[in-house]
Short mmCIF file of C-alpha atoms (C1' of nucleotides) in Angstrom, two decimals:
data_model
loop_
_atom_site.label_atom_id
_atom_site.label_comp_id
_atom_site.label_asym_id
_atom_site.label_seq_id
_atom_site.Cartn_x
_atom_site.Cartn_y
_atom_site.Cartn_z
CA MET T 1 27.45 6.06 10.17
CA PRO T 2 28.03 9.15 12.04
CA GLU T 3 25.57 10.87 14.27
CA GLY T 4 24.86 9.99 17.94
CA PRO T 5 22.60 7.12 17.18
CA GLU T 6 25.08 5.50 14.74
CA LEU T 7 27.91 5.83 17.11
CA HIS T 8 25.91 4.14 19.82
CA MET T 9 24.79 1.37 17.58
CA ALA T 10 28.37 0.91 16.65
CA SER T 11 29.28 0.39 20.36
CA GLN T 12 26.41 -2.08 20.61
CA PHE T 13 27.68 -3.89 17.57
CA VAL T 14 31.14 -4.19 19.02
CA ASN T 15 29.86 -5.54 22.34
CA ARG T 16 27.65 -8.05 20.50
CA VAL T 17 30.15 -9.47 18.10
CA CYS T 18 33.09 -9.32 20.56
CA GLY T 19 31.34 -10.80 23.52
CA GLY T 20 33.26 -13.78 24.55
CA VAL T 21 35.76 -13.40 21.79
CA VAL T 22 39.46 -13.44 22.69
CA PHE T 23 41.77 -11.20 20.69
CA SER T 24 45.49 -11.45 20.48
CA GLY T 25 48.57 -9.77 19.15
CA ALA T 26 49.15 -6.18 18.11
CA VAL T 27 46.67 -3.71 16.93
CA GLU T 28 47.37 -2.90 13.31
CA LYS T 29 47.03 0.36 11.51
CA SER T 30 46.87 0.82 7.80
CA GLU T 31 49.84 2.51 6.14
CA VAL T 32 47.76 5.25 4.68
CA SER T 33 46.05 6.46 7.88
CA LYS T 34 47.54 9.48 9.56
CA ASN T 35 46.16 8.58 12.88
CA PRO T 36 48.50 7.29 15.58
CA GLU T 37 49.69 3.79 15.94
CA VAL T 38 48.07 2.01 18.84
CA PRO T 39 50.81 0.67 21.14
CA PHE T 40 49.05 -2.30 22.50
CA ALA T 41 49.93 -5.94 22.15
CA CYS T 42 48.77 -8.82 24.23
CA THR T 43 48.48 -12.59 23.87
CA ALA T 44 44.91 -12.52 25.01
CA TYR T 45 42.51 -9.59 25.42
CA ARG T 46 38.87 -8.65 25.14
CA ILE T 47 37.16 -5.64 23.57
CA SER T 48 34.19 -3.81 24.83
CA ALA T 49 32.75 -0.39 23.82
CA VAL T 50 30.70 2.52 25.12
CA SER T 51 29.48 5.63 23.34
CA ARG T 52 28.98 9.17 24.40
CA GLY T 53 27.47 11.62 21.89
CA LYS T 54 29.48 11.39 18.73
CA GLU T 55 32.39 9.36 20.26
CA VAL T 56 32.90 5.72 20.91
CA ARG T 57 35.43 4.36 23.42
CA LEU T 58 36.88 0.86 22.98
CA THR T 59 38.45 -0.76 26.02
CA LEU T 60 41.05 -3.53 25.39
CA THR T 61 41.33 -5.68 28.44
CA PRO T 62 44.14 -8.19 28.89
CA ILE T 63 42.87 -11.52 30.19
CA LYS T 64 44.72 -12.47 33.37
CA ASP T 65 46.03 -16.04 33.84
CA GLU T 66 45.45 -16.69 30.30
CA GLY T 67 48.96 -17.73 29.46
CA ALA T 68 50.22 -15.41 32.12
CA GLU T 69 52.78 -14.22 29.64
CA GLY T 70 51.57 -11.12 27.93
CA GLY T 71 48.34 -11.08 29.91
CA GLY T 72 50.01 -8.91 32.48
CA GLY T 73 49.34 -5.57 30.69
CA LYS T 74 46.89 -2.90 31.68
CA PRO T 75 43.64 -2.13 29.84
CA MET T 76 43.80 0.48 27.10
CA ASP T 77 41.01 2.78 26.08
CA ILE T 78 40.87 4.11 22.50
CA VAL T 79 38.46 6.93 21.78
CA PHE T 80 37.08 7.12 18.27
CA ARG T 81 35.35 9.82 16.31
CA PHE T 82 33.83 8.61 12.99
CA GLY T 83 34.08 11.63 10.81
CA MET T 84 31.68 11.29 7.80
CA SER T 85 32.19 7.62 7.16
CA GLY T 86 33.46 5.63 10.03
CA PHE T 87 32.07 2.36 11.29
CA PHE T 88 33.13 -1.04 12.66
CA ARG T 89 33.05 -4.30 10.88
CA TYR T 90 33.73 -7.85 11.93
CA THR T 91 34.92 -10.13 9.16
CA ALA T 92 37.23 -13.05 8.43
CA GLN T 93 40.83 -12.14 8.34
CA ASP T 94 41.10 -12.93 4.70
CA GLU T 95 38.20 -10.59 3.89
CA LEU T 96 39.49 -7.34 5.24
CA PRO T 97 37.21 -4.57 4.10
CA LYS T 98 38.65 -1.80 2.00
CA HIS T 99 39.56 1.22 3.99
CA ALA T 100 39.98 -0.85 7.26
CA HIS T 101 42.36 1.59 8.98
CA LEU T 102 42.59 -0.04 12.39
CA ARG T 103 42.41 -3.81 12.98
CA PHE T 104 42.12 -6.00 15.97
CA TYR T 105 42.68 -9.77 15.35
CA THR T 106 41.12 -12.70 17.19
CA LYS T 107 43.17 -15.38 18.78
CA GLU T 108 40.82 -18.19 17.81
CA LYS T 109 41.37 -20.01 14.72
CA PRO T 110 38.77 -19.23 12.18
CA GLY T 111 40.76 -15.98 12.08
CA LYS T 112 38.49 -13.06 12.44
CA VAL T 113 39.14 -9.21 12.64
CA LEU T 114 37.35 -6.28 14.11
CA SER T 115 38.06 -3.27 11.77
CA PHE T 116 37.48 0.39 12.06
CA VAL T 117 36.60 1.23 8.46
CA ASP T 118 36.62 4.84 7.35
CA ILE T 119 36.48 5.56 3.60
CA ARG T 120 37.04 9.22 3.72
CA ARG T 121 39.47 9.15 6.59
CA PHE T 122 37.98 12.03 8.44
CA GLY T 123 37.58 9.82 11.45
CA SER T 124 40.10 9.67 14.19
CA TRP T 125 41.25 7.64 17.21
CA GLU T 126 43.30 8.37 20.16
CA PRO T 127 45.14 5.66 22.18
CA ASN T 128 44.78 6.10 25.88
CA GLY T 129 42.16 8.79 25.01
CA THR T 130 39.39 10.19 27.00
CA TRP T 131 36.14 11.84 26.05
CA GLN T 132 36.97 15.09 24.27
CA ALA T 133 36.92 17.78 26.93
CA GLU T 134 35.14 20.33 24.79
CA ARG T 135 32.17 18.12 24.09
CA GLY T 136 29.13 18.34 26.21
CA PRO T 137 27.08 15.62 27.77
CA CYS T 138 25.49 12.98 25.46
CA VAL T 139 22.04 13.98 24.31
CA MET T 140 20.91 10.42 24.38
CA PHE T 141 22.31 9.00 27.64
CA GLU T 142 23.16 12.06 29.79
CA TYR T 143 19.92 13.84 29.15
CA GLN T 144 19.55 15.76 32.39
CA SER T 145 23.10 17.12 32.35
CA PHE T 146 22.78 17.78 28.62
CA ARG T 147 19.69 19.94 29.37
CA ASP T 148 21.26 21.66 32.29
CA ASN T 149 24.35 22.47 30.41
CA VAL T 150 22.31 24.18 27.66
CA LEU T 151 19.98 26.05 29.92
CA SER T 152 22.58 27.27 32.32
CA ASN T 153 24.78 28.62 29.59
CA LEU T 154 22.38 30.61 27.37
CA SER T 155 24.61 33.69 27.63
CA ASP T 156 27.26 31.93 25.63
CA ARG T 157 27.73 33.45 22.21
CA ALA T 158 27.18 30.04 20.74
CA PHE T 159 23.56 30.78 21.11
CA ASP T 160 23.80 33.99 19.17
CA LYS T 161 23.60 31.75 16.16
CA PRO T 162 20.60 30.39 14.36
CA ILE T 163 19.20 27.45 16.23
CA CYS T 164 19.98 25.10 13.34
CA GLU T 165 23.67 25.98 13.65
CA ALA T 166 23.81 25.92 17.36
CA LEU T 167 22.44 22.37 17.23
CA LEU T 168 25.62 21.18 15.52
CA ASN T 169 27.75 22.63 18.33
CA GLN T 170 29.00 19.54 20.13
CA LYS T 171 29.91 21.57 23.16
CA TYR T 172 26.20 21.73 23.84
CA PHE T 173 24.52 19.12 21.60
CA ASN T 174 26.91 16.14 21.61
CA GLY T 175 25.39 13.66 19.26
CA ILE T 176 23.32 15.90 17.06
CA GLY T 177 24.25 16.01 13.42
CA ASN T 178 22.82 17.23 10.12
CA TYR T 179 19.97 14.83 9.74
CA LEU T 180 18.97 14.98 13.42
CA ARG T 181 18.74 18.78 13.52
CA ALA T 182 16.49 18.74 10.48
CA GLU T 183 14.29 16.12 12.00
CA ILE T 184 14.11 17.72 15.38
CA LEU T 185 13.32 21.25 14.26
CA TYR T 186 10.77 19.80 11.83
CA ARG T 187 8.82 18.09 14.61
CA LEU T 188 8.30 21.40 16.29
CA LYS T 189 8.09 23.44 13.09
CA ILE T 190 10.73 25.78 14.52
CA PRO T 191 12.08 28.01 11.72
CA PRO T 192 15.81 26.92 11.44
CA PHE T 193 17.26 30.37 11.25
CA VAL T 194 15.78 31.87 14.41
CA LYS T 195 18.28 32.88 17.03
CA ALA T 196 19.04 29.96 19.25
CA ARG T 197 18.69 31.89 22.46
CA THR T 198 15.27 33.04 21.46
CA VAL T 199 14.12 29.55 21.13
CA LEU T 200 15.78 28.19 24.22
CA GLU T 201 15.06 31.00 26.63
CA GLY T 202 11.54 29.79 26.55
CA LEU T 203 12.56 26.56 28.09
CA LEU T 204 14.06 28.01 31.21
CA PRO T 205 12.49 26.79 34.30
CA ARG T 206 10.37 29.35 36.14
CA ASP T 207 9.49 29.52 39.71
CA TYR T 208 6.37 27.82 40.62
CA ALA T 209 5.26 31.11 42.07
CA GLU T 210 4.75 32.23 38.53
CA LEU T 211 2.38 29.39 37.92
CA ASP T 212 -0.90 29.56 39.72
CA VAL T 213 -0.68 26.07 41.00
CA LYS T 214 1.47 24.23 43.38
CA PRO T 215 3.75 21.48 42.38
CA VAL T 216 1.44 18.92 43.77
CA LYS T 217 2.32 15.46 42.96
CA GLY T 218 -0.01 12.53 42.93
CA GLY T 219 -3.68 12.97 42.73
CA CYS T 220 -3.96 16.45 44.01
CA ALA T 221 -6.61 18.40 42.38
CA SER T 222 -7.06 21.50 44.40
CA PRO T 223 -10.35 22.20 42.70
CA GLN T 224 -10.34 25.84 43.62
CA SER T 225 -7.92 26.89 40.95
CA PRO T 226 -9.98 28.32 38.19
CA GLU T 227 -6.86 28.24 36.14
CA ILE T 228 -5.58 25.23 34.33
CA SER T 229 -4.57 22.65 36.87
CA LEU T 230 -0.97 21.54 37.26
CA SER T 231 -1.78 18.08 36.18
CA LYS T 232 -3.21 19.46 33.01
CA LYS T 233 -0.09 21.53 32.46
CA VAL T 234 2.03 18.59 33.04
CA LYS T 235 -0.13 16.55 30.80
CA LEU T 236 0.13 19.31 28.19
CA LYS T 237 3.79 19.28 28.67
CA ARG T 238 4.12 15.62 28.14
CA GLU T 239 2.05 15.79 24.99
CA SER T 240 4.17 18.53 23.61
CA PRO T 241 7.79 17.87 24.22
CA ASP T 242 10.07 20.82 23.87
CA LEU T 243 13.27 21.15 21.75
CA LEU T 244 15.59 19.79 24.31
CA ASN T 245 13.34 16.79 24.90
CA LEU T 246 13.45 16.01 21.28
CA CYS T 247 17.23 16.37 21.13
CA HIS T 248 17.05 13.26 23.38
CA THR T 249 14.02 11.30 22.10
CA VAL T 250 14.49 11.67 18.37
CA PRO T 251 18.01 10.10 18.42
CA LEU T 252 16.62 7.37 20.61
CA GLU T 253 13.94 6.69 17.98
CA VAL T 254 16.74 6.03 15.43
CA ILE T 255 18.29 3.54 17.85
CA GLN T 256 14.96 1.92 18.27
CA ILE T 257 14.59 1.33 14.61
CA GLY T 258 17.67 -0.69 14.76
CA GLY T 259 19.55 -1.37 11.62
CA LYS T 260 22.52 0.81 10.88
CA GLY T 261 20.87 4.17 10.93
CA TYR T 262 21.98 6.47 8.32
CA ASP T 263 23.71 4.33 5.85
CA PRO T 264 22.38 4.23 2.38
CA GLU T 265 24.73 1.44 1.37
CA LYS T 266 23.09 -1.08 3.76
CA ALA T 267 20.19 -3.12 2.93
CA ASP T 268 18.14 -2.26 5.93
CA TYR T 269 18.40 1.41 5.19
CA SER T 270 14.75 1.48 4.12
CA ASP T 271 13.33 1.57 7.69
CA PHE T 272 15.53 4.59 8.49
CA GLU T 273 14.59 6.26 5.26
CA ALA T 274 10.92 5.70 6.07
CA TRP T 275 11.48 7.21 9.48
CA LEU T 276 12.89 10.50 8.03
CA GLN T 277 10.20 13.18 7.82
CA CYS T 278 12.18 16.07 6.61
CA TYR T 279 15.86 15.50 5.84
CA TYR T 280 16.33 14.89 2.20
CA VAL T 281 12.57 14.47 1.78
CA SER T 282 11.04 15.73 -1.48
CA GLY T 283 8.85 18.65 -0.92
CA MET T 284 10.97 19.99 1.89
CA LYS T 285 13.15 23.08 1.35
CA SER T 286 16.72 23.19 1.85
CA LEU T 287 19.29 25.90 2.24
CA ARG T 288 23.01 26.26 3.08
CA ASP T 289 23.70 27.50 6.50
CA HIS T 290 26.51 29.83 7.35
CA ASN T 291 28.99 26.88 7.44
CA GLY T 292 27.93 25.52 4.14
CA ARG T 293 25.89 22.67 5.50
CA THR T 294 22.51 21.84 4.03
CA MET T 295 19.59 22.55 6.25
CA TRP T 296 16.38 20.78 5.48
CA PHE T 297 13.13 22.40 6.66
CA GLN T 298 9.61 23.23 5.88
CA GLY T 299 7.99 26.59 5.83
CA ASP T 300 9.66 29.89 7.04
CA PRO T 301 13.39 29.72 7.12
CA GLY T 302 13.52 32.36 9.83
CA PRO T 303 15.07 35.81 10.07
CA MET T 304 18.73 34.79 10.26
CA ALA T 305 18.70 32.86 7.02
CA PRO T 306 21.82 33.43 4.93
CA LYS T 307 21.20 36.14 2.47
CA ALA T 308 23.93 36.98 0.06
CA SER T 309 26.06 34.25 -1.24
CA LYS T 310 29.66 35.01 -0.96
CA SER T 311 31.70 31.87 -0.72
CA PRO T 312 33.05 30.55 -3.95
CA LYS T 313 30.85 27.59 -3.34
CA ALA T 314 27.81 29.61 -2.96
CA LYS T 315 28.70 31.55 -6.07
CA LYS T 316 29.09 28.61 -8.08
CA ARG T 317 25.87 27.26 -6.82
CA ALA T 318 24.06 30.43 -7.62
CA LYS T 319 25.49 30.41 -11.01
CA LYS T 320 24.44 26.85 -11.58
CA THR T 321 20.90 27.62 -10.67
CA GLY T 322 20.98 30.37 -13.32
CA ASP T 323 20.36 33.09 -10.90
CA GLY T 324 21.76 36.45 -11.57
CA GLU T 325 23.94 37.60 -8.78
CA ASN T 326 21.42 39.54 -6.77
CA ASP T 327 20.57 36.08 -5.88
CA ALA T 328 17.38 36.32 -4.02
CA GLN T 329 18.09 33.37 -1.96
CA VAL T 330 19.28 29.91 -2.23
CA VAL T 331 16.13 28.44 -0.83
CA GLN T 332 14.93 25.66 -2.95
CA GLU T 333 11.35 25.34 -2.96
CA LYS T 334 10.23 22.00 -3.96
CA GLU T 335 13.02 19.70 -4.87
CA PRO T 336 16.45 20.82 -5.89
CA ALA T 337 15.58 20.56 -9.45
CA LYS T 338 17.49 17.33 -10.11
CA LYS T 339 15.42 15.77 -7.41
CA VAL T 340 12.54 16.01 -9.60
CA LYS T 341 14.11 13.72 -11.98
CA GLU T 342 14.84 11.30 -9.21
CA GLU T 343 11.33 11.44 -8.16
CA LYS T 344 10.12 10.53 -11.57
CA GLU T 345 12.43 7.69 -11.53
CA SER T 346 11.48 6.41 -8.20
CA LYS T 347 7.93 6.79 -9.18
CA ARG T 348 8.53 4.42 -12.01
CA LYS T 349 10.10 1.99 -9.56
CA GLN T 350 7.29 2.54 -7.36
CA ARG T 351 4.97 0.67 -9.52
CA ARG T 352 5.96 -2.10 -7.18
CA LYS T 353 3.53 -0.58 -4.69
CA GLY T 354 2.23 -3.09 -2.28
CA LYS T 355 1.28 -0.31 -0.12
CA GLU T 356 2.80 3.05 -0.53
CA VAL T 357 6.09 2.05 0.71
CA GLN T 358 8.68 3.92 -1.26
CA SER T 359 11.52 1.79 -0.16
CA ASP T 360 13.15 0.10 -2.98
CA ARG T 361 14.89 -2.80 -1.46
CA GLY T 362 17.07 -4.73 -3.72
CA THR T 363 18.61 -1.59 -4.93
CA PRO T 364 21.01 -0.36 -2.35
CA SER T 365 21.11 2.92 -4.03
CA PRO T 366 23.39 5.00 -1.91
CA VAL T 367 21.36 8.13 -2.55
CA PRO T 368 18.44 8.37 -0.40
CA LYS T 369 15.35 8.07 -2.39
CA ARG T 370 13.24 11.01 -1.73
CA LYS T 371 9.91 10.31 -0.30
CA MET T 372 7.06 10.73 -2.46
CA SER T 373 3.60 11.52 -1.26
CA GLN T 374 3.13 14.46 0.92
CA SER T 375 4.12 16.83 -1.72
CA ARG T 376 1.90 19.59 -0.68
CA LYS T 377 -1.46 18.66 0.51
CA THR T 378 -2.41 21.82 2.31
CA PRO T 379 0.01 21.52 5.06
CA THR T 380 0.00 23.64 8.12
CA ALA T 381 -0.40 26.49 5.77
CA GLY T 382 1.06 29.75 6.94
CA GLN T 383 1.93 28.87 10.35
CA ALA T 384 5.22 30.51 9.63
CA GLY T 385 7.14 31.39 12.65
CA GLU T 386 5.29 32.64 15.76
CA LYS T 387 3.47 29.40 15.88
CA PHE T 388 6.36 27.48 17.12
CA GLN T 389 7.33 27.20 20.68
CA ARG T 390 3.93 27.39 22.08
CA SER T 391 5.34 27.15 25.49
CA GLU T 392 3.45 28.95 28.16
CA SER T 393 3.05 25.46 29.57
CA GLU T 394 6.20 25.91 31.43
CA SER T 395 9.07 23.44 31.52
CA ARG T 396 11.23 22.09 34.20
CA PRO T 397 13.72 19.37 34.47
CA GLU T 398 11.09 16.98 33.39
CA PRO T 399 11.24 13.30 33.60
CA VAL T 400 12.62 11.62 30.57
CA LEU T 401 9.54 10.78 28.70
CA ASN T 402 10.06 7.43 27.25
CA LYS T 403 7.74 7.27 24.35
CA PRO T 404 9.36 4.95 21.91
CA ALA T 405 6.54 5.90 19.82
CA LYS T 406 7.38 4.85 16.40
CA PRO T 407 6.30 7.68 14.25
CA VAL T 408 4.44 7.40 11.12
CA GLN T 409 6.53 4.64 9.91
CA GLY T 410 4.17 3.61 7.12
CA THR T 411 4.36 6.77 5.24
CA ARG T 412 4.33 10.46 5.74
CA GLY T 413 3.19 12.07 8.90
CA PRO T 414 -0.40 11.63 10.03
CA SER T 415 -0.16 14.58 12.21
CA ASP T 416 -0.56 17.45 9.88
"C1'" DC O 1 35.24 12.71 -18.86
"C1'" DG O 2 33.81 16.49 -15.24
"C1'" DT O 3 30.95 18.64 -11.31
"C1'" DC O 4 28.45 18.31 -7.21
"C1'" DC O 5 27.31 16.12 -3.02
"C1'" DA O 6 27.67 13.43 1.43
"C1'" DC O 7 26.05 11.35 8.42
"C1'" DG O 8 32.20 16.19 10.67
"C1'" DT O 9 35.48 18.18 12.53
"C1'" DC O 10 40.03 20.99 12.49
"C1'" DT O 11 43.31 24.89 11.91
"C1'" DA O 12 45.00 28.56 9.54
"C1'" DC O 13 44.46 33.27 7.39
"C1'" DT Z 1 34.79 32.17 8.10
"C1'" DA Z 2 37.09 29.96 4.32
"C1'" DG Z 3 39.43 26.08 3.11
"C1'" DA Z 4 41.53 21.41 4.22
"C1'" DC Z 5 41.03 16.76 4.79
"C1'" DC Z 6 39.29 12.27 1.63
"C1'" DT Z 7 36.61 8.67 -1.17
"C1'" DG Z 8 33.02 7.48 -4.23
"C1'" DG Z 9 28.34 7.63 -6.18
"C1'" DA Z 10 24.90 10.18 -9.03
"C1'" DC Z 11 24.35 12.82 -12.74
"C1'" DG Z 12 25.60 15.86 -16.88
"C1'" DG Z 13 27.90 16.20 -21.43
#
DNA sequence: CGTCCACGTCTAC
DNA sequence: TAGACCTGGACGG
């Protein structure tokens, strides 16, 4: 479940199922978890949650007067990070999910339990914790400070890296993860391995003096300006959101879809899958970044793309693909070979076509079915780099454009 | 059976 | 900048 949208949906889930519910007793940790015990016990308390980027904070609040006995305690915050597989579930007490590493029990009788489930145990929690200090503002709910934090720190060496790698730096992009970086860069057709600073410098606010128009608000229309009017620029701006805008709106789109976001195990995964335009989509290229994470993209990888493979992993990989060792690149055109097979398979399944929906409900296959269609179809052709970032239209703080705009949805992208 | 891969951090050479 | 930390599903033999 773990990028910003999933963390936020998890907090919504907790508030929904725990609203009005009274919990009681001690918080229970599984034996196997290496995370700390949660020293909280109370005869009656409530649970609420909030999220920030890739963290969720639960607040356990003792209910006063309720029994008066143990209700005298103070509230406790527990900050969670989900690792690769964390999520919350609410079940009957006799149906504890496997890998439920932290449990909160209800007081009411049909005994229920809120569990923090984490199959791989990369997740963590901190009793009496606070938002991790090194993490920046939330890309979804602290947009302005998130934006300011990035643009006022462009000299940081974090931006010496390729933009796709900088986007995973939670000090600046709290909430962005591997599928979001792919989707965001794809929307703007920004080559993933272009230096981050190069991309972001173009978003720095400029003085109005540099523009040949005044920051007139409202109707305005000083008709004398032969140049493009401000309103037009603003309009243009709105019609072409910049990278930082998308770091905010793209995650919000995922929340809009509802469901559980990235979670192939869940039945409602198909809507999310249909929403993906690049990540794990057949026809897209993929390449390991310098940290070994798979970057999905289309077109030109950009000048800082990893060249030689050196890590053992990379070597293995190269070997596997039968490449010599001069390994030209790890770029996988089309599908990663095995994907081809999958495609065939899903094609078979696809005979179900009611439309061209490639979702195969009924089969909760954990592996994302690649999208079909849009294999090639004369896409943006060359466009390579240089086409991206057609700024020039200036950018300033900018009001949060709220365009819930549900993209394509049906299938592939209509826009090019 | 084995290898590869996965929504993310962490910390140790 | 490598591993380390984990489980489990897909796929190959």
